[in-house]
Coordinates of C-alpha atoms in Angstrom, one line a residue:
X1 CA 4.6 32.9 -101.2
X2 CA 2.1 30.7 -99.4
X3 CA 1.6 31.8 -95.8
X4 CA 2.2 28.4 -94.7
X5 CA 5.4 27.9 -95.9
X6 CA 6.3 31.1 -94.4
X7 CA 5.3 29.1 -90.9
X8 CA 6.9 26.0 -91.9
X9 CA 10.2 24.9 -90.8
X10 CA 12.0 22.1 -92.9
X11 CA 14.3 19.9 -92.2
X12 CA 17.7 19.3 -94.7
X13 CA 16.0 17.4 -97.7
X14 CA 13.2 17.7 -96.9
X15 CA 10.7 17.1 -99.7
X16 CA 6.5 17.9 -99.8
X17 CA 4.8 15.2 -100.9
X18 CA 3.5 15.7 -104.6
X19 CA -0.5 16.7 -104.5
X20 CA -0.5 17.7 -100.7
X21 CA -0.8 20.3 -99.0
X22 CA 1.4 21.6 -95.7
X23 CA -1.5 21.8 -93.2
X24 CA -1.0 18.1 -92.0
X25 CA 2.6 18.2 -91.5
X26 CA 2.3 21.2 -89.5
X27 CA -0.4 20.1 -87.3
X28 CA 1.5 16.9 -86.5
X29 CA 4.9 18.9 -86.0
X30 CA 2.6 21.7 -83.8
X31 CA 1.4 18.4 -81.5
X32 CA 5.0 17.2 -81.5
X33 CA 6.1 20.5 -79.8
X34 CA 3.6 20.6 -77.7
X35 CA 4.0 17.0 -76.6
X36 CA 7.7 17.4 -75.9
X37 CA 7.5 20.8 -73.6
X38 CA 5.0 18.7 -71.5
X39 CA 7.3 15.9 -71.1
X40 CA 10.4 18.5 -70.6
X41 CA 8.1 20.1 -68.0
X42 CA 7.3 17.5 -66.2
X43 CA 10.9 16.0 -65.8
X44 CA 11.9 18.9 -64.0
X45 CA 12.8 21.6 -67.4
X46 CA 12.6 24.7 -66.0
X47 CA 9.5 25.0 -64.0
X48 CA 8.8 24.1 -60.2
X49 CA 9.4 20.3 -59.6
X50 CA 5.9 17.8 -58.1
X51 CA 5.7 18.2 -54.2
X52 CA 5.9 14.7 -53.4
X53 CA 4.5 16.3 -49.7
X54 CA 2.2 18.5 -51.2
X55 CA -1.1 15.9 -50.9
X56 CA -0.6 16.5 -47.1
X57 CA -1.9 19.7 -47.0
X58 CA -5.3 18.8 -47.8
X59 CA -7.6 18.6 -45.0
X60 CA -9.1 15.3 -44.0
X61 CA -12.4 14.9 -42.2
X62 CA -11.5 14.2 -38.2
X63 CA -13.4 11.6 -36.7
X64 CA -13.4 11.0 -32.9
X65 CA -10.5 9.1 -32.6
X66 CA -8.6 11.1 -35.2
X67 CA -5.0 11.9 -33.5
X68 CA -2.7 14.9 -33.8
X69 CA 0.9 14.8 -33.0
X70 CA 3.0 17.6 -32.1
X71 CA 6.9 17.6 -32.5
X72 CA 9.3 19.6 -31.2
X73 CA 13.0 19.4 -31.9
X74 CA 15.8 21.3 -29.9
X75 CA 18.0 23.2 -31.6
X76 CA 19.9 24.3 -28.7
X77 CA 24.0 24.2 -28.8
X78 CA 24.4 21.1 -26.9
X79 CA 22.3 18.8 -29.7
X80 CA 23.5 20.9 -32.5
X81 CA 27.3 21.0 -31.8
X82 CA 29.6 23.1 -33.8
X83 CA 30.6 20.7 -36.5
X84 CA 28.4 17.8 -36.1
X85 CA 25.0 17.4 -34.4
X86 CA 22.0 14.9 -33.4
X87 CA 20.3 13.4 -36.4
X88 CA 16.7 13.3 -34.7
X89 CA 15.2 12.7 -38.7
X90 CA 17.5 9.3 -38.7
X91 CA 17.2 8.1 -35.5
X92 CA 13.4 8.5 -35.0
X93 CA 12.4 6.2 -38.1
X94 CA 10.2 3.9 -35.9
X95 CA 8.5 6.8 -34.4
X96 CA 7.4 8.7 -37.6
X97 CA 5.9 5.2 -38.5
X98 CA 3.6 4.9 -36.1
X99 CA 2.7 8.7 -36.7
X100 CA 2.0 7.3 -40.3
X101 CA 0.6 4.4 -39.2
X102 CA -2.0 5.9 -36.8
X103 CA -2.7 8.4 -40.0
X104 CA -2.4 11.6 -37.5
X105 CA -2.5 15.1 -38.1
X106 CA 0.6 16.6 -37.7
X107 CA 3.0 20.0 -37.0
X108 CA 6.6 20.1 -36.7
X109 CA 8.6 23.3 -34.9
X110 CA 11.5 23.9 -33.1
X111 CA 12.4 25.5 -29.6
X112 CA 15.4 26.9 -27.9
X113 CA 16.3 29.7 -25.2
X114 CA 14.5 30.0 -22.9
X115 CA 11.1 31.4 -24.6
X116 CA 7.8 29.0 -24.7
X117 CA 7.8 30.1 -28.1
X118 CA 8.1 27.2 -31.3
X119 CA 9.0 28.1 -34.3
X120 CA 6.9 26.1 -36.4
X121 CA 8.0 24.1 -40.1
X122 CA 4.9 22.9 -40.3
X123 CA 1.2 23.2 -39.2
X124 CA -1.6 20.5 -39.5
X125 CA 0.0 18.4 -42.3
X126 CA -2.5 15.2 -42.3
X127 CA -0.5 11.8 -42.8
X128 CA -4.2 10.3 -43.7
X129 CA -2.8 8.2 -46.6
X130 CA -6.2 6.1 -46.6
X131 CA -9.3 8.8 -46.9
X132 CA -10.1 9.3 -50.6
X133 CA -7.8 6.9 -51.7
X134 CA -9.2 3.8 -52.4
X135 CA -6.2 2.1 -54.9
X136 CA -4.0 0.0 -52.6
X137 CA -0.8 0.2 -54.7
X138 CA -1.6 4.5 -54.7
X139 CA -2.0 4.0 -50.9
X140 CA 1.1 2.2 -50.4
X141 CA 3.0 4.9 -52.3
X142 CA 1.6 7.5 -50.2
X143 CA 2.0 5.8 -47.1
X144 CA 5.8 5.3 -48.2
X145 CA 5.7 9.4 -48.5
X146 CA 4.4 10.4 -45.9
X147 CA 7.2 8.4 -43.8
X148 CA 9.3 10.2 -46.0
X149 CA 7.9 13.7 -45.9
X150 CA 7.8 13.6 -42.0
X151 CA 11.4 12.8 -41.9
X152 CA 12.4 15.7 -44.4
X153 CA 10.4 17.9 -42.2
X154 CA 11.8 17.2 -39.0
X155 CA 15.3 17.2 -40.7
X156 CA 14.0 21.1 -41.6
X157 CA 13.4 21.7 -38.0
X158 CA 16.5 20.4 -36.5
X159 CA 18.8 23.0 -39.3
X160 CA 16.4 26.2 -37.7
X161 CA 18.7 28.9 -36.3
X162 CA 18.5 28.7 -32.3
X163 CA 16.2 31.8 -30.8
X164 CA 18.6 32.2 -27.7
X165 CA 21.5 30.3 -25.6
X166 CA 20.4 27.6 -23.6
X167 CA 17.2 25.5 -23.7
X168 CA 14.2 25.6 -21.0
X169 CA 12.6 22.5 -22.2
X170 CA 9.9 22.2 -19.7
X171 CA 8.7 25.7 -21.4
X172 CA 8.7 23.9 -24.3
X173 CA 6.8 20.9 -22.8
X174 CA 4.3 23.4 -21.8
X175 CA 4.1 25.5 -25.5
X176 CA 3.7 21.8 -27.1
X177 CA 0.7 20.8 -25.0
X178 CA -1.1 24.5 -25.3
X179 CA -0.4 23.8 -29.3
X180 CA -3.0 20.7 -28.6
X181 CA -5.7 22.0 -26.9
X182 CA -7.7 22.7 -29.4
X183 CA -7.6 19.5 -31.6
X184 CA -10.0 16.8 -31.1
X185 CA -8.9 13.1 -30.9
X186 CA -6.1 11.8 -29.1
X187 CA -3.4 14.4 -28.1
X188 CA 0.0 13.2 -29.2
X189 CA 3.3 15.1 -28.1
X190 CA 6.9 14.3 -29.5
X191 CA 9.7 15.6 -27.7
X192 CA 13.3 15.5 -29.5
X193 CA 16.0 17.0 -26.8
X194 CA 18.9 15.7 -24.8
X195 CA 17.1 17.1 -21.8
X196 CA 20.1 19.0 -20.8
X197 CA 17.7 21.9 -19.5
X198 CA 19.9 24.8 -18.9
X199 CA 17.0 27.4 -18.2
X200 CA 13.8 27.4 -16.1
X201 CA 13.4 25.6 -12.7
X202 CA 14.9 22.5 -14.4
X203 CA 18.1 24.0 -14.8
X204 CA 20.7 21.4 -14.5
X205 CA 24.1 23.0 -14.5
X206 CA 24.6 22.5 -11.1
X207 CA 23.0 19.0 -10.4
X208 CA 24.7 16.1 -9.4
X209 CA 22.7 13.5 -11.2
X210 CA 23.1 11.3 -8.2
X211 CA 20.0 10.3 -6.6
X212 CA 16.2 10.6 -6.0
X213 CA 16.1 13.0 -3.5
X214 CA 17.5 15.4 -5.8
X215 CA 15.0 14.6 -8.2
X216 CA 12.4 15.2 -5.5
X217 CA 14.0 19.0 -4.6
X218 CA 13.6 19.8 -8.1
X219 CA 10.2 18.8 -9.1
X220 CA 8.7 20.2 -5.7
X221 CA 10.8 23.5 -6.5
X222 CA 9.3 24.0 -10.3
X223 CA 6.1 23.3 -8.4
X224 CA 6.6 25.9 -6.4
X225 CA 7.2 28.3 -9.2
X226 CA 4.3 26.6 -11.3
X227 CA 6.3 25.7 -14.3
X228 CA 5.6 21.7 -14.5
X229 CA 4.0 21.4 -17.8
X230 CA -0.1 20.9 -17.1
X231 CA -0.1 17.7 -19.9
X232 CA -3.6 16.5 -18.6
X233 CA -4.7 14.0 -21.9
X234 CA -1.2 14.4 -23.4
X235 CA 1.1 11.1 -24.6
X236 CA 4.6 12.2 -23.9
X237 CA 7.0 10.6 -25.7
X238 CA 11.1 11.9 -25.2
X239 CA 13.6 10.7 -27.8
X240 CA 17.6 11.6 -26.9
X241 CA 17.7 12.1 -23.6
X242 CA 21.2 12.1 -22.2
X243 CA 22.5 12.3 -25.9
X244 CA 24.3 15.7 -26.5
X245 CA 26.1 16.5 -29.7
X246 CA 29.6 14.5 -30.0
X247 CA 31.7 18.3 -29.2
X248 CA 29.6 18.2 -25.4
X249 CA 30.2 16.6 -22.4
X250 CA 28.9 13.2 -22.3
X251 CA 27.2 11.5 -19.3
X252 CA 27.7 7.8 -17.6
X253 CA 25.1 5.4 -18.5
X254 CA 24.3 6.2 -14.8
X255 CA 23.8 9.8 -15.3
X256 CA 21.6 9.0 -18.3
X257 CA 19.5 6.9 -15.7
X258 CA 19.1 9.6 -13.3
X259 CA 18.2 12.0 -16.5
X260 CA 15.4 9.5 -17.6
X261 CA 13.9 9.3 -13.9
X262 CA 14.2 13.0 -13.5
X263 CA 12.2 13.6 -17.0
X264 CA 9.5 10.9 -16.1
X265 CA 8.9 12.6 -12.7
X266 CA 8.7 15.9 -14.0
X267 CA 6.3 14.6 -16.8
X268 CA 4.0 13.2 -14.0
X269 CA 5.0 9.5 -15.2
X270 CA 2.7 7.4 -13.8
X271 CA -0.1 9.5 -13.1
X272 CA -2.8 7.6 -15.5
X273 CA -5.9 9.3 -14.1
X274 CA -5.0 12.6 -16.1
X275 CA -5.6 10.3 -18.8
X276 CA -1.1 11.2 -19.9
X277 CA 1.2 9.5 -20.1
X278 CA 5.4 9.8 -20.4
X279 CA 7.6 7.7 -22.5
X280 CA 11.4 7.8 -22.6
X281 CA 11.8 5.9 -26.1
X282 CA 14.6 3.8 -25.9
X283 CA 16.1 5.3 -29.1
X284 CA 20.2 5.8 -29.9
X285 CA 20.1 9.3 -31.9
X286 CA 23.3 9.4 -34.5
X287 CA 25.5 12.7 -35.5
X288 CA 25.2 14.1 -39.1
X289 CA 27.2 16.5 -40.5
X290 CA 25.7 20.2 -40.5
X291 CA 27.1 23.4 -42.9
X292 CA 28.5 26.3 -41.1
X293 CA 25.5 29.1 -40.4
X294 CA 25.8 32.3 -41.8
X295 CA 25.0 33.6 -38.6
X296 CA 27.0 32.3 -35.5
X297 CA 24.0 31.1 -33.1
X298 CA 24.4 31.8 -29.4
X299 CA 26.7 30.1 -27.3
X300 CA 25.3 27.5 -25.3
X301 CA 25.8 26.8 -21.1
X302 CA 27.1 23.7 -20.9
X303 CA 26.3 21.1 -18.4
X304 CA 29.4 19.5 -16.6
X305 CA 27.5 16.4 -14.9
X306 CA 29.8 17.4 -12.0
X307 CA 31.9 14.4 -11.5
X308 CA 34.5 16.2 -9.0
X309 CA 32.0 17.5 -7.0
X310 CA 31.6 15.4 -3.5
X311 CA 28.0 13.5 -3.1
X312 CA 27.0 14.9 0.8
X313 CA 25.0 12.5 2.7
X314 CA 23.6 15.0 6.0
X315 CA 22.4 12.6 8.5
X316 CA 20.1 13.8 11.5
X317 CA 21.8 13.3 14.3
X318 CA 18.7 12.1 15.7
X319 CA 19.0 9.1 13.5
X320 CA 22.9 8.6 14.7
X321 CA 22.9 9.5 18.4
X322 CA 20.9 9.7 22.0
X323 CA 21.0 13.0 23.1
X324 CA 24.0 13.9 24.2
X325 CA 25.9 11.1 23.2
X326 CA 28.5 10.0 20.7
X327 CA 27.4 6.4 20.5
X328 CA 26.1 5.1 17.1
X329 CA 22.7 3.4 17.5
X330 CA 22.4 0.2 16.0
X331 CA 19.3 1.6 14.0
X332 CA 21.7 3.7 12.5
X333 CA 24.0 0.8 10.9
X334 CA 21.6 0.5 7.6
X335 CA 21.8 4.1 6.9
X336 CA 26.0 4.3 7.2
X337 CA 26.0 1.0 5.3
X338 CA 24.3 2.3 2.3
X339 CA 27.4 5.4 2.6
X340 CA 29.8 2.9 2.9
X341 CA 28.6 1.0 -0.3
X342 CA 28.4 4.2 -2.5
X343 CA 31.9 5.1 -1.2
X344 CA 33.6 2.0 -1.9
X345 CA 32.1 1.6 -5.5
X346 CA 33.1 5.2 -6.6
X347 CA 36.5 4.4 -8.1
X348 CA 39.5 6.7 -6.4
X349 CA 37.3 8.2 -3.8
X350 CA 37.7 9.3 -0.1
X351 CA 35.6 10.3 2.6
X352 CA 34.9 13.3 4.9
X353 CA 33.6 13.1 8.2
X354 CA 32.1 16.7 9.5
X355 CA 30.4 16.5 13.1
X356 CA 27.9 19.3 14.0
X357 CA 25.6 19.7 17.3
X358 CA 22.6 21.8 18.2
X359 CA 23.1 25.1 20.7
X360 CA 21.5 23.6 23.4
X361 CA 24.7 21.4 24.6
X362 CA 27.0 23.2 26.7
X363 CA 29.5 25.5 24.7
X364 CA 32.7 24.2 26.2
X365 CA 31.6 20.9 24.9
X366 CA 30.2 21.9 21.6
X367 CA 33.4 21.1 19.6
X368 CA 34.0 18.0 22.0
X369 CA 31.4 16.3 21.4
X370 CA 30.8 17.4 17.5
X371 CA 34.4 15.5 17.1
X372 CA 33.0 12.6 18.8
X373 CA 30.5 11.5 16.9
X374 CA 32.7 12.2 13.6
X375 CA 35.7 10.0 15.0
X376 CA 32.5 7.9 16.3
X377 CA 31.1 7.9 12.3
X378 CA 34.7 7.4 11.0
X379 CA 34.8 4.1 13.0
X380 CA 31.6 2.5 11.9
X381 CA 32.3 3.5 8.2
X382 CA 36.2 1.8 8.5
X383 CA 34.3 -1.7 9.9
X384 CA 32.4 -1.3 7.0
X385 CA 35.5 -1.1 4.4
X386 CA 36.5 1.6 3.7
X387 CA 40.1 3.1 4.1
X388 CA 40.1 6.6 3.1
X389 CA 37.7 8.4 5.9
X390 CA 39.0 11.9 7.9
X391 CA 36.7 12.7 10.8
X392 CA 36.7 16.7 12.0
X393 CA 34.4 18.0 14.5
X394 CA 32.8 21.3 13.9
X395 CA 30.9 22.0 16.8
X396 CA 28.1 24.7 15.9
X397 CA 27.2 24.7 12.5
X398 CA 27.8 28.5 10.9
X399 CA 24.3 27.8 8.8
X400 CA 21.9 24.9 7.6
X401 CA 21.6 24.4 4.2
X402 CA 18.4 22.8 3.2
X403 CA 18.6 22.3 -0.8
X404 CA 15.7 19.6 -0.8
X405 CA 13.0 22.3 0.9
X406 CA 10.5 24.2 -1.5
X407 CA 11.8 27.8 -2.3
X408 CA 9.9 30.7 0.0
X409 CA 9.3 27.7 2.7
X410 CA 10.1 28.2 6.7
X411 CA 11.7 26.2 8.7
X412 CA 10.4 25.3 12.3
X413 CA 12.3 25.6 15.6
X414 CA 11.9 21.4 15.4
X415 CA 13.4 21.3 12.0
X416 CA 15.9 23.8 12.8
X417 CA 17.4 21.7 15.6
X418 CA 17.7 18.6 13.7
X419 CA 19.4 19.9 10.5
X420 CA 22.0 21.7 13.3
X421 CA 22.4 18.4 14.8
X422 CA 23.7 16.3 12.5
X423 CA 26.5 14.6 10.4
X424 CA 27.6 15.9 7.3
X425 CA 29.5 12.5 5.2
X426 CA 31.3 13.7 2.0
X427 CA 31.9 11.3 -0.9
X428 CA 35.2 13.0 -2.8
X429 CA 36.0 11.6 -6.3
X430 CA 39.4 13.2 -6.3

């Protein structure tokens, strides 16, 4: 038999052309083959589909004004819920764009617990859909993917496992920064988080989310500890804030207010000199649907924005009274005023009147007088109108609580007196 024919394979009627040989048939057949697994392979068959992202690992030449970003997403419990959690990848879209647009270098990680440490998705992926691509329909494409692969890789982040319960993002802040220093160009840094901080000198379980002075114990008490973020040459930008998964507690557009301001101040908003600066990007985040982990994560603290609790004004008595006396100056009307408005605006709320006064008074009078002043408070805050005040005089006060003071700092014998001397005025919600 002819070796070839021994090679050949032939259809059902087939038929050799009379006075050829097989070699041609067989070559064209071989080419067929060959043709067919490369169009098999490359429509997926069974080997490793095209990285659409994979052109982004190639390293680009940085110029001077070359950027890097840095996201981070938190995958604490209060974004991630149990069932359904923040979509950071699909509510970001106009963010990634300008990434893309500016052509930066980028990494994606995630962060929770209360460790500094990211665990990164991806390192120094360049978005650079320009530099040794000169066709503008190719460069379109790319551009188009790079939105794309951002997204995908942020969307990778936000499905990480959480590292521990709660979330310390200023630790994070600080980790995301430190992951910049060595880049050249501008320093770019992405922030994904409800800013629900449950760890670190930012912790918020037990805030009030009420005013500024609040805002201005906690910044000077993580300055104190040293744990503000040092984001000298760093554009901050938050996304989320005040957004926790559907399953949490939600805050009042109010509370989300005080949350921005409080972020902002802690980001040293402001503060252009450093050459930095802090965003709070208007963005609404959506839910998306997340499989059940394998592993349960850790449970989460969960931040109550603590609505019941009563909003305490202490007023220096000073500021209220002559010494000795249980006459309201007039200087002092303003101040009660601006009580008496925060009163009657919080709906279903009633006032408490506590009286306090220094040792230096006589000690038969003490509770006398400390009564005075209440019922003397009580008064000026009725004329004002509200309905629902109690007055009670306490006389001495058993301690002074001074929440807004740095930790580890003294008190003087001057300071001391005042905070004695004073009146306490309790907003109650309930």
């Amino acid at each position: 038999m002819n070796p070839t024919d021994t090679a050949a394979v032939r259809a059902p009627g087939h038929r050799r052309a009379p006075g050829r040989g097989g070699g041609a048939p067989l070559l064209a057949g071989a080419l067929t083959v060959v043709l067919i697994a490369g169009l098999t392979s490359a429509c997926g068959g069974d080997s490793a589909p095209l990285d659409a992202c994979g052109w982004m690992k190639e390293p680009v030449e940085a110029g001077a004004d070359a950027g890097h970003t840095v996201v981070l997403v938190d995958t604490s419990a209060s974004v991630r819920g149990t069932t359904a959690g923040r979509d950071y990848a699909g509510g970001i879209g106009a963010l990634l764009a300008a990434v893309v647009e500016r052509k930066d270098t980028v990494s994606v990680g995630s962060f929770s617990g209360d460790s500094a440490q990211i665990t990164w998705t991806v390192k120094d992926r360049s978005a650079d859909w320009v530099t040794h691509n000169d066709n503008a329909i190719n460069q379109k494409k790319r551009k188009q993917q790079a939105a794309e692969c951002l997204s995908g890789f942020v969307t990778k982040a936000q499905g990480a496992a959480p590292r521990g319960s709660g979330s310390n993002v200023l630790a994070a802040l600080t980790a995301g920064a430190a992951a910049l220093d060595s880049v050249r160009g501008p320093h770019r840094l992405l922030v994904l988080t409800d800013g629900l901080s449950t760890a670190g000198c930012a912790d918020l379980r037990a805030a009030a989310f009420r005013d500024k002075s609040e805002i201005n114990a906690i910044v000077r008490v993580c300055a104190a500890r040293d744990e503000k973020p040092d984001l000298k040459g760093v554009d901050l930008t938050l996304a989320g804030l005040g957004q926790p998964a559907a399953d949490q507690p939600a805050p009042t557009a109010a509370q989300r207010t005080w949350l921005s301001s409080l972020w902002r101040t802690l980001c040293g908003a402001g503060k252009t000199a450093s050459g930095a600066s802090c965003t709070v990007a208007p963005t609404a985040i959506g839910t998306v649907d997340h499989p059940r982990p394998h592993q349960q994560p850790p449970p989460d603290p969960v931040v109550r924005y603590a609505n019941d609790r009563p909003e305490t004004y202490q007023l220096p008595g000073a500021a209220l009274f002559d010494t000795s006396s249980s006459t309201v100056r007039r200087q002092a009307l303003p101040l009660l005023n601006d009580v008496a408005v925060s009163a009657r605006t919080t709906s279903g709320s009633r006032v408490a009147v506590y009286g306090y006064v220094d040792p230096r008074g006589r000690p038969d009078n003490n509770q006398q007088l400390s009564q005075a002043r209440a019922d003397a408070v009580q008064k000026v805050l009725t004329g004002l109108g509200l309905t629902r005040v109690t007055a009670y005089g306490r006389g001495l006060p058993e301690g002074c609580a001074t929440p807004q003071r740095a930790a580890g700092s003294r008190m003087s014998a001057a300071e001391r007196l005042q905070c004695d001397r004073r009146v306490d005025i309790e907003i109650i919600r309930k």
